[in-house]
Amino acid sequence: QQPVQSPQAVILREGEDAVINCSSSKALYSVHWYRQKHGEAPVFLMILLKGGEQMRHEKISASFNEKKQQSSLYLTASQLSYSGTYFCGTLGNAGGTSYGKLTFGQGTILTVHP
Amino acid sequence: AAGVIQSPRHLIKEKRETATLKCYPIPRHDTVYWYQQGPGQDPQFLISFYEKMQSDKGSIPDRFSAQQFSDYHSELNMSSLELGDSALYFCASSFLTGGIHGYTFGSGTRLTVV
């Protein structure tokens, strides 16, 4: 089942912060976050594992709430280069190991203006 | 570092023609995935291979088939093309099914069916 992302779109000025949320109705093994620029391939940002720690990638961090099956991506002091579509991808949990393929959320379009 | 190589980058075909997309994964990655992405949409999983065996199947039409060869490269064969098949097709590879490592996506093949 497809995870649900919110919000659908965010518009920021350089230096502002944003939070993108991703929630799933099924038990998760891991949550991945990717950023995609228009016409380009999705680029891996980070992965959150069940029972793992909060992760960081430059000024972008993420958390994973296992009880709620939710993950949040935190973008602080946004830069122009942060513009793009952010996708969360989820892997299901089967007996403590991952299985299957990444199912992506519908994406959040982030636009950073000077 | 070596990335996922896809060819061709662009492909224009007429309705009812056949297309073959190629993917060369990162060396030592054991899993290959094919995704289809329409304009403004999230990537939709088509099919995956783990160690040259089909490991999972998604919303792949019967007109499409794929395989992974002994050198680990994969090909997606698409027959009786329809206008609705126009999309970006991404191949991704990962190690250990991507459960604790992210996917690395190729640059994609933009297929246009006219």
PDB file of C-alpha atoms in Angstrom:
ATOM      1  CA  GLN A   1       0.000   0.000   0.000  1.00  0.00           C
ATOM      2  CA  GLN A   2       1.289   3.437  -0.935  1.00  0.00           C
ATOM      3  CA  PRO A   3       2.563   5.648   1.903  1.00  0.00           C
ATOM      4  CA  VAL A   4       0.941   9.047   2.250  1.00  0.00           C
ATOM      5  CA  GLN A   5       3.056  12.185   2.148  1.00  0.00           C
ATOM      6  CA  SER A   6       2.153  15.640   3.377  1.00  0.00           C
ATOM      7  CA  PRO A   7       2.144  18.381   2.421  1.00  0.00           C
ATOM      8  CA  GLN A   8       1.841  18.015  -1.342  1.00  0.00           C
ATOM      9  CA  ALA A   9       3.837  21.189  -1.949  1.00  0.00           C
ATOM     10  CA  VAL A  10       5.944  23.641   0.025  1.00  0.00           C
ATOM     11  CA  ILE A  11       7.262  27.049  -0.980  1.00  0.00           C
ATOM     12  CA  LEU A  12      10.134  28.492   1.016  1.00  0.00           C
ATOM     13  CA  ARG A  13      12.552  31.373   0.980  1.00  0.00           C
ATOM     14  CA  GLU A  14      16.222  30.565   1.330  1.00  0.00           C
ATOM     15  CA  GLY A  15      17.112  29.933   4.955  1.00  0.00           C
ATOM     16  CA  GLU A  16      13.629  28.825   6.021  1.00  0.00           C
ATOM     17  CA  ASP A  17      12.811  25.407   7.447  1.00  0.00           C
ATOM     18  CA  ALA A  18      10.341  22.762   6.320  1.00  0.00           C
ATOM     19  CA  VAL A  19       9.014  19.389   7.449  1.00  0.00           C
ATOM     20  CA  ILE A  20       7.730  16.672   5.138  1.00  0.00           C
ATOM     21  CA  ASN A  21       5.803  13.777   6.602  1.00  0.00           C
ATOM     22  CA  CYS A  22       5.324  10.212   5.398  1.00  0.00           C
ATOM     23  CA  SER A  23       2.934   7.736   6.955  1.00  0.00           C
ATOM     24  CA  SER A  24       2.090   4.126   6.250  1.00  0.00           C
ATOM     25  CA  SER A  25      -0.724   1.828   7.279  1.00  0.00           C
ATOM     26  CA  LYS A  26       1.504  -1.268   7.350  1.00  0.00           C
ATOM     27  CA  ALA A  27       4.432  -2.340   9.514  1.00  0.00           C
ATOM     28  CA  LEU A  28       7.639  -0.990   8.103  1.00  0.00           C
ATOM     29  CA  TYR A  29      11.188  -2.275   8.034  1.00  0.00           C
ATOM     30  CA  SER A  30      12.676   0.917   6.695  1.00  0.00           C
ATOM     31  CA  VAL A  31      11.833   4.283   5.231  1.00  0.00           C
ATOM     32  CA  HIS A  32      13.924   5.798   2.472  1.00  0.00           C
ATOM     33  CA  TRP A  33      13.998   9.426   1.401  1.00  0.00           C
ATOM     34  CA  TYR A  34      14.870  10.557  -2.125  1.00  0.00           C
ATOM     35  CA  ARG A  35      15.036  13.903  -3.884  1.00  0.00           C
ATOM     36  CA  GLN A  36      14.268  14.183  -7.581  1.00  0.00           C
ATOM     37  CA  LYS A  37      14.951  17.161  -9.809  1.00  0.00           C
ATOM     38  CA  HIS A  38      12.755  17.583 -12.874  1.00  0.00           C
ATOM     39  CA  GLY A  39      13.631  15.050 -15.571  1.00  0.00           C
ATOM     40  CA  GLU A  40      16.377  13.480 -13.481  1.00  0.00           C
ATOM     41  CA  ALA A  41      16.721  10.311 -11.456  1.00  0.00           C
ATOM     42  CA  PRO A  42      15.713  10.156  -7.799  1.00  0.00           C
ATOM     43  CA  VAL A  43      18.756  10.615  -5.569  1.00  0.00           C
ATOM     44  CA  PHE A  44      19.042   8.710  -2.310  1.00  0.00           C
ATOM     45  CA  LEU A  45      19.211  10.978   0.757  1.00  0.00           C
ATOM     46  CA  MET A  46      18.964   8.661   3.728  1.00  0.00           C
ATOM     47  CA  ILE A  47      17.387   5.582   5.200  1.00  0.00           C
ATOM     48  CA  LEU A  48      15.637   5.137   8.513  1.00  0.00           C
ATOM     49  CA  LEU A  49      15.643   1.639   9.930  1.00  0.00           C
ATOM     50  CA  LYS A  50      13.263   0.119  12.425  1.00  0.00           C
ATOM     51  CA  GLY A  51      14.901   0.648  15.791  1.00  0.00           C
ATOM     52  CA  GLY A  52      17.544   2.901  14.274  1.00  0.00           C
ATOM     53  CA  GLU A  53      18.703   6.383  15.056  1.00  0.00           C
ATOM     54  CA  GLN A  54      17.688   9.657  13.523  1.00  0.00           C
ATOM     55  CA  MET A  55      19.735  10.255  10.384  1.00  0.00           C
ATOM     56  CA  ARG A  56      21.305  13.352   8.863  1.00  0.00           C
ATOM     57  CA  HIS A  57      22.440  14.365   5.396  1.00  0.00           C
ATOM     58  CA  GLU A  58      24.045  17.808   5.443  1.00  0.00           C
ATOM     59  CA  LYS A  59      21.334  20.077   6.907  1.00  0.00           C
ATOM     60  CA  ILE A  60      18.602  17.544   6.248  1.00  0.00           C
ATOM     61  CA  SER A  61      17.594  15.108   8.955  1.00  0.00           C
ATOM     62  CA  ALA A  62      14.866  12.531   9.376  1.00  0.00           C
ATOM     63  CA  SER A  63      13.182  10.505  12.057  1.00  0.00           C
ATOM     64  CA  PHE A  64      11.121   7.324  12.148  1.00  0.00           C
ATOM     65  CA  ASN A  65       8.325   6.759  14.650  1.00  0.00           C
ATOM     66  CA  GLU A  66       7.794   3.001  14.637  1.00  0.00           C
ATOM     67  CA  LYS A  67       4.651   3.071  16.752  1.00  0.00           C
ATOM     68  CA  LYS A  68       2.917   5.428  14.374  1.00  0.00           C
ATOM     69  CA  GLN A  69       4.653   4.047  11.246  1.00  0.00           C
ATOM     70  CA  GLN A  70       5.560   7.596  10.330  1.00  0.00           C
ATOM     71  CA  SER A  71       8.703   9.305   9.168  1.00  0.00           C
ATOM     72  CA  SER A  72       9.459  13.004   8.976  1.00  0.00           C
ATOM     73  CA  LEU A  73      12.083  14.780   6.888  1.00  0.00           C
ATOM     74  CA  TYR A  74      13.412  18.016   8.353  1.00  0.00           C
ATOM     75  CA  LEU A  75      15.028  20.564   6.059  1.00  0.00           C
ATOM     76  CA  THR A  76      16.723  23.357   7.983  1.00  0.00           C
ATOM     77  CA  ALA A  77      18.164  26.588   6.610  1.00  0.00           C
ATOM     78  CA  SER A  78      16.998  25.622   3.137  1.00  0.00           C
ATOM     79  CA  GLN A  79      19.170  26.315   0.124  1.00  0.00           C
ATOM     80  CA  LEU A  80      18.186  26.867  -3.507  1.00  0.00           C
ATOM     81  CA  SER A  81      19.627  23.445  -4.299  1.00  0.00           C
ATOM     82  CA  TYR A  82      17.015  21.819  -2.052  1.00  0.00           C
ATOM     83  CA  SER A  83      14.311  22.498  -4.633  1.00  0.00           C
ATOM     84  CA  GLY A  84      12.837  19.347  -6.119  1.00  0.00           C
ATOM     85  CA  THR A  85      10.319  16.627  -5.412  1.00  0.00           C
ATOM     86  CA  TYR A  86      10.880  14.617  -2.268  1.00  0.00           C
ATOM     87  CA  PHE A  87       9.697  11.039  -2.155  1.00  0.00           C
ATOM     88  CA  CYS A  88       9.555   8.711   0.766  1.00  0.00           C
ATOM     89  CA  GLY A  89       9.801   5.038  -0.045  1.00  0.00           C
ATOM     90  CA  THR A  90       8.816   2.264   2.294  1.00  0.00           C
ATOM     91  CA  LEU A  91       9.884  -1.345   2.658  1.00  0.00           C
ATOM     92  CA  GLY A  92       7.583  -3.729   4.471  1.00  0.00           C
ATOM     93  CA  ASN A  93       8.564  -5.709   7.539  1.00  0.00           C
ATOM     94  CA  ALA A  94       8.395  -9.488   7.499  1.00  0.00           C
ATOM     95  CA  GLY A  95       9.747 -11.141  10.596  1.00  0.00           C
ATOM     96  CA  GLY A  96      12.347  -8.459  11.194  1.00  0.00           C
ATOM     97  CA  THR A  97      13.786  -8.475   7.692  1.00  0.00           C
ATOM     98  CA  SER A  98      12.944  -6.400   4.676  1.00  0.00           C
ATOM     99  CA  TYR A  99      11.097  -7.845   1.745  1.00  0.00           C
ATOM    100  CA  GLY A 100       9.754  -6.752  -1.535  1.00  0.00           C
ATOM    101  CA  LYS A 101      10.342  -3.467  -3.234  1.00  0.00           C
ATOM    102  CA  LEU A 102      10.195   0.210  -2.364  1.00  0.00           C
ATOM    103  CA  THR A 103       6.756   1.709  -2.606  1.00  0.00           C
ATOM    104  CA  PHE A 104       6.932   5.450  -3.059  1.00  0.00           C
ATOM    105  CA  GLY A 105       4.670   8.122  -1.708  1.00  0.00           C
ATOM    106  CA  GLN A 106       3.081  10.563  -4.102  1.00  0.00           C
ATOM    107  CA  GLY A 107       5.843  13.112  -3.545  1.00  0.00           C
ATOM    108  CA  THR A 108       6.174  16.592  -2.041  1.00  0.00           C
ATOM    109  CA  ILE A 109       7.226  19.419  -4.338  1.00  0.00           C
ATOM    110  CA  LEU A 110       9.621  21.761  -2.560  1.00  0.00           C
ATOM    111  CA  THR A 111      10.408  25.133  -4.093  1.00  0.00           C
ATOM    112  CA  VAL A 112      13.036  27.382  -2.540  1.00  0.00           C
ATOM    113  CA  HIS A 113      13.141  31.010  -3.678  1.00  0.00           C
ATOM    114  CA  PRO A 114      16.046  33.445  -3.170  1.00  0.00           C
TER     115      PRO A 114
ATOM    116  CA  ALA B   1      32.298   5.691  -8.387  1.00  0.00           C
ATOM    117  CA  ALA B   2      30.413   3.582 -10.894  1.00  0.00           C
ATOM    118  CA  GLY B   3      26.735   4.346 -11.237  1.00  0.00           C
ATOM    119  CA  VAL B   4      23.765   2.571 -12.746  1.00  0.00           C
ATOM    120  CA  ILE B   5      23.957   2.856 -16.513  1.00  0.00           C
ATOM    121  CA  GLN B   6      20.818   2.917 -18.627  1.00  0.00           C
ATOM    122  CA  SER B   7      20.484   3.000 -22.379  1.00  0.00           C
ATOM    123  CA  PRO B   8      19.212   4.544 -24.449  1.00  0.00           C
ATOM    124  CA  ARG B   9      18.529   7.898 -22.765  1.00  0.00           C
ATOM    125  CA  HIS B  10      15.746   8.748 -25.167  1.00  0.00           C
ATOM    126  CA  LEU B  11      13.621   6.544 -27.371  1.00  0.00           C
ATOM    127  CA  ILE B  12      10.839   7.398 -29.773  1.00  0.00           C
ATOM    128  CA  LYS B  13       8.649   4.585 -31.028  1.00  0.00           C
ATOM    129  CA  GLU B  14       5.414   4.295 -32.915  1.00  0.00           C
ATOM    130  CA  LYS B  15       2.329   2.543 -31.579  1.00  0.00           C
ATOM    131  CA  ARG B  16       2.490  -1.237 -31.789  1.00  0.00           C
ATOM    132  CA  GLU B  17       6.285  -1.215 -32.088  1.00  0.00           C
ATOM    133  CA  THR B  18       8.703  -2.932 -29.721  1.00  0.00           C
ATOM    134  CA  ALA B  19      11.290  -1.346 -27.436  1.00  0.00           C
ATOM    135  CA  THR B  20      14.172  -2.746 -25.407  1.00  0.00           C
ATOM    136  CA  LEU B  21      15.637  -0.831 -22.488  1.00  0.00           C
ATOM    137  CA  LYS B  22      18.952  -1.820 -20.966  1.00  0.00           C
ATOM    138  CA  CYS B  23      20.326  -1.439 -17.471  1.00  0.00           C
ATOM    139  CA  TYR B  24      23.801  -2.075 -16.093  1.00  0.00           C
ATOM    140  CA  PRO B  25      23.729  -2.104 -12.274  1.00  0.00           C
ATOM    141  CA  ILE B  26      26.492  -1.082  -9.937  1.00  0.00           C
ATOM    142  CA  PRO B  27      29.053  -3.897  -9.644  1.00  0.00           C
ATOM    143  CA  ARG B  28      28.383  -6.219  -6.688  1.00  0.00           C
ATOM    144  CA  HIS B  29      24.812  -4.988  -6.311  1.00  0.00           C
ATOM    145  CA  ASP B  30      22.630  -8.069  -6.133  1.00  0.00           C
ATOM    146  CA  THR B  31      19.199  -6.608  -6.897  1.00  0.00           C
ATOM    147  CA  VAL B  32      17.853  -4.719  -9.893  1.00  0.00           C
ATOM    148  CA  TYR B  33      14.518  -2.909 -10.036  1.00  0.00           C
ATOM    149  CA  TRP B  34      12.544  -1.374 -12.878  1.00  0.00           C
ATOM    150  CA  TYR B  35      10.236   1.569 -12.268  1.00  0.00           C
ATOM    151  CA  GLN B  36       7.937   3.541 -14.563  1.00  0.00           C
ATOM    152  CA  GLN B  37       7.278   7.212 -13.870  1.00  0.00           C
ATOM    153  CA  GLY B  38       4.635   9.204 -15.682  1.00  0.00           C
ATOM    154  CA  PRO B  39       4.663  13.030 -15.715  1.00  0.00           C
ATOM    155  CA  GLY B  40       4.071  14.436 -12.244  1.00  0.00           C
ATOM    156  CA  GLN B  41       3.707  10.974 -10.748  1.00  0.00           C
ATOM    157  CA  ASP B  42       5.680   8.862  -8.325  1.00  0.00           C
ATOM    158  CA  PRO B  43       7.760   5.959  -9.631  1.00  0.00           C
ATOM    159  CA  GLN B  44       5.669   2.824 -10.047  1.00  0.00           C
ATOM    160  CA  PHE B  45       7.350  -0.499  -9.461  1.00  0.00           C
ATOM    161  CA  LEU B  46       7.368  -2.884 -12.416  1.00  0.00           C
ATOM    162  CA  ILE B  47       9.635  -5.819 -11.641  1.00  0.00           C
ATOM    163  CA  SER B  48      12.786  -6.784  -9.759  1.00  0.00           C
ATOM    164  CA  PHE B  49      15.527  -9.381  -9.918  1.00  0.00           C
ATOM    165  CA  TYR B  50      17.642 -10.758  -7.111  1.00  0.00           C
ATOM    166  CA  GLU B  51      20.744 -12.646  -8.189  1.00  0.00           C
ATOM    167  CA  LYS B  52      19.338 -13.025 -11.723  1.00  0.00           C
ATOM    168  CA  MET B  53      16.030 -14.500 -10.548  1.00  0.00           C
ATOM    169  CA  GLN B  54      12.782 -12.564 -10.671  1.00  0.00           C
ATOM    170  CA  SER B  55      12.116 -11.578  -7.078  1.00  0.00           C
ATOM    171  CA  ASP B  56       8.991  -9.429  -7.253  1.00  0.00           C
ATOM    172  CA  LYS B  57       6.463  -8.256  -9.761  1.00  0.00           C
ATOM    173  CA  GLY B  58       4.378  -5.118  -9.696  1.00  0.00           C
ATOM    174  CA  SER B  59       1.994  -3.477 -12.090  1.00  0.00           C
ATOM    175  CA  ILE B  60       3.798  -4.637 -15.185  1.00  0.00           C
ATOM    176  CA  PRO B  61       1.609  -5.191 -18.268  1.00  0.00           C
ATOM    177  CA  ASP B  62       1.684  -8.609 -19.910  1.00  0.00           C
ATOM    178  CA  ARG B  63       3.130  -6.866 -22.978  1.00  0.00           C
ATOM    179  CA  PHE B  64       6.271  -6.176 -20.977  1.00  0.00           C
ATOM    180  CA  SER B  65       8.890  -8.694 -19.975  1.00  0.00           C
ATOM    181  CA  ALA B  66      12.268  -8.442 -18.344  1.00  0.00           C
ATOM    182  CA  GLN B  67      15.231 -10.552 -17.523  1.00  0.00           C
ATOM    183  CA  GLN B  68      18.604 -10.341 -15.872  1.00  0.00           C
ATOM    184  CA  PHE B  69      21.582 -11.884 -17.582  1.00  0.00           C
ATOM    185  CA  SER B  70      24.658 -13.709 -16.298  1.00  0.00           C
ATOM    186  CA  ASP B  71      26.656 -10.459 -16.280  1.00  0.00           C
ATOM    187  CA  TYR B  72      23.879  -8.918 -14.114  1.00  0.00           C
ATOM    188  CA  HIS B  73      22.707  -6.457 -16.710  1.00  0.00           C
ATOM    189  CA  SER B  74      18.952  -6.362 -17.181  1.00  0.00           C
ATOM    190  CA  GLU B  75      16.688  -5.654 -20.112  1.00  0.00           C
ATOM    191  CA  LEU B  76      13.077  -4.534 -20.171  1.00  0.00           C
ATOM    192  CA  ASN B  77      11.278  -5.581 -23.324  1.00  0.00           C
ATOM    193  CA  MET B  78       8.116  -3.768 -24.265  1.00  0.00           C
ATOM    194  CA  SER B  79       5.924  -4.922 -27.115  1.00  0.00           C
ATOM    195  CA  SER B  80       2.764  -3.618 -28.799  1.00  0.00           C
ATOM    196  CA  LEU B  81       3.558  -0.181 -27.454  1.00  0.00           C
ATOM    197  CA  GLU B  82       0.672   2.098 -26.584  1.00  0.00           C
ATOM    198  CA  LEU B  83       0.549   5.878 -26.220  1.00  0.00           C
ATOM    199  CA  GLY B  84       0.099   5.391 -22.477  1.00  0.00           C
ATOM    200  CA  ASP B  85       3.472   3.686 -22.230  1.00  0.00           C
ATOM    201  CA  SER B  86       5.164   7.047 -22.748  1.00  0.00           C
ATOM    202  CA  ALA B  87       7.052   7.669 -19.521  1.00  0.00           C
ATOM    203  CA  LEU B  88      10.423   7.757 -17.827  1.00  0.00           C
ATOM    204  CA  TYR B  89      11.708   4.275 -17.107  1.00  0.00           C
ATOM    205  CA  PHE B  90      14.199   3.968 -14.302  1.00  0.00           C
ATOM    206  CA  CYS B  91      16.382   1.094 -13.381  1.00  0.00           C
ATOM    207  CA  ALA B  92      17.775   0.982  -9.863  1.00  0.00           C
ATOM    208  CA  SER B  93      20.159  -1.361  -8.135  1.00  0.00           C
ATOM    209  CA  SER B  94      20.886  -2.106  -4.513  1.00  0.00           C
ATOM    210  CA  PHE B  95      22.839  -4.402  -2.259  1.00  0.00           C
ATOM    211  CA  LEU B  96      20.999  -6.782   0.065  1.00  0.00           C
ATOM    212  CA  THR B  97      17.618  -5.831  -1.440  1.00  0.00           C
ATOM    213  CA  GLY B  98      18.034  -2.265  -0.286  1.00  0.00           C
ATOM    214  CA  GLY B  99      16.779  -3.021   3.196  1.00  0.00           C
ATOM    215  CA  ILE B 100      19.663  -1.257   4.906  1.00  0.00           C
ATOM    216  CA  HIS B 101      21.151   0.407   1.869  1.00  0.00           C
ATOM    217  CA  GLY B 102      19.432   2.758  -0.483  1.00  0.00           C
ATOM    218  CA  TYR B 103      18.651   2.279  -4.118  1.00  0.00           C
ATOM    219  CA  THR B 104      20.858   3.871  -6.730  1.00  0.00           C
ATOM    220  CA  PHE B 105      18.878   4.944  -9.749  1.00  0.00           C
ATOM    221  CA  GLY B 106      20.086   5.213 -13.303  1.00  0.00           C
ATOM    222  CA  SER B 107      19.459   8.369 -15.309  1.00  0.00           C
ATOM    223  CA  GLY B 108      16.425   6.793 -16.900  1.00  0.00           C
ATOM    224  CA  THR B 109      15.143   6.197 -20.403  1.00  0.00           C
ATOM    225  CA  ARG B 110      12.533   8.598 -21.678  1.00  0.00           C
ATOM    226  CA  LEU B 111      10.210   6.636 -23.916  1.00  0.00           C
ATOM    227  CA  THR B 112       7.873   8.516 -26.195  1.00  0.00           C
ATOM    228  CA  VAL B 113       5.273   6.548 -28.121  1.00  0.00           C
ATOM    229  CA  VAL B 114       3.739   8.398 -31.061  1.00  0.00           C
TER     230      VAL B 114
END
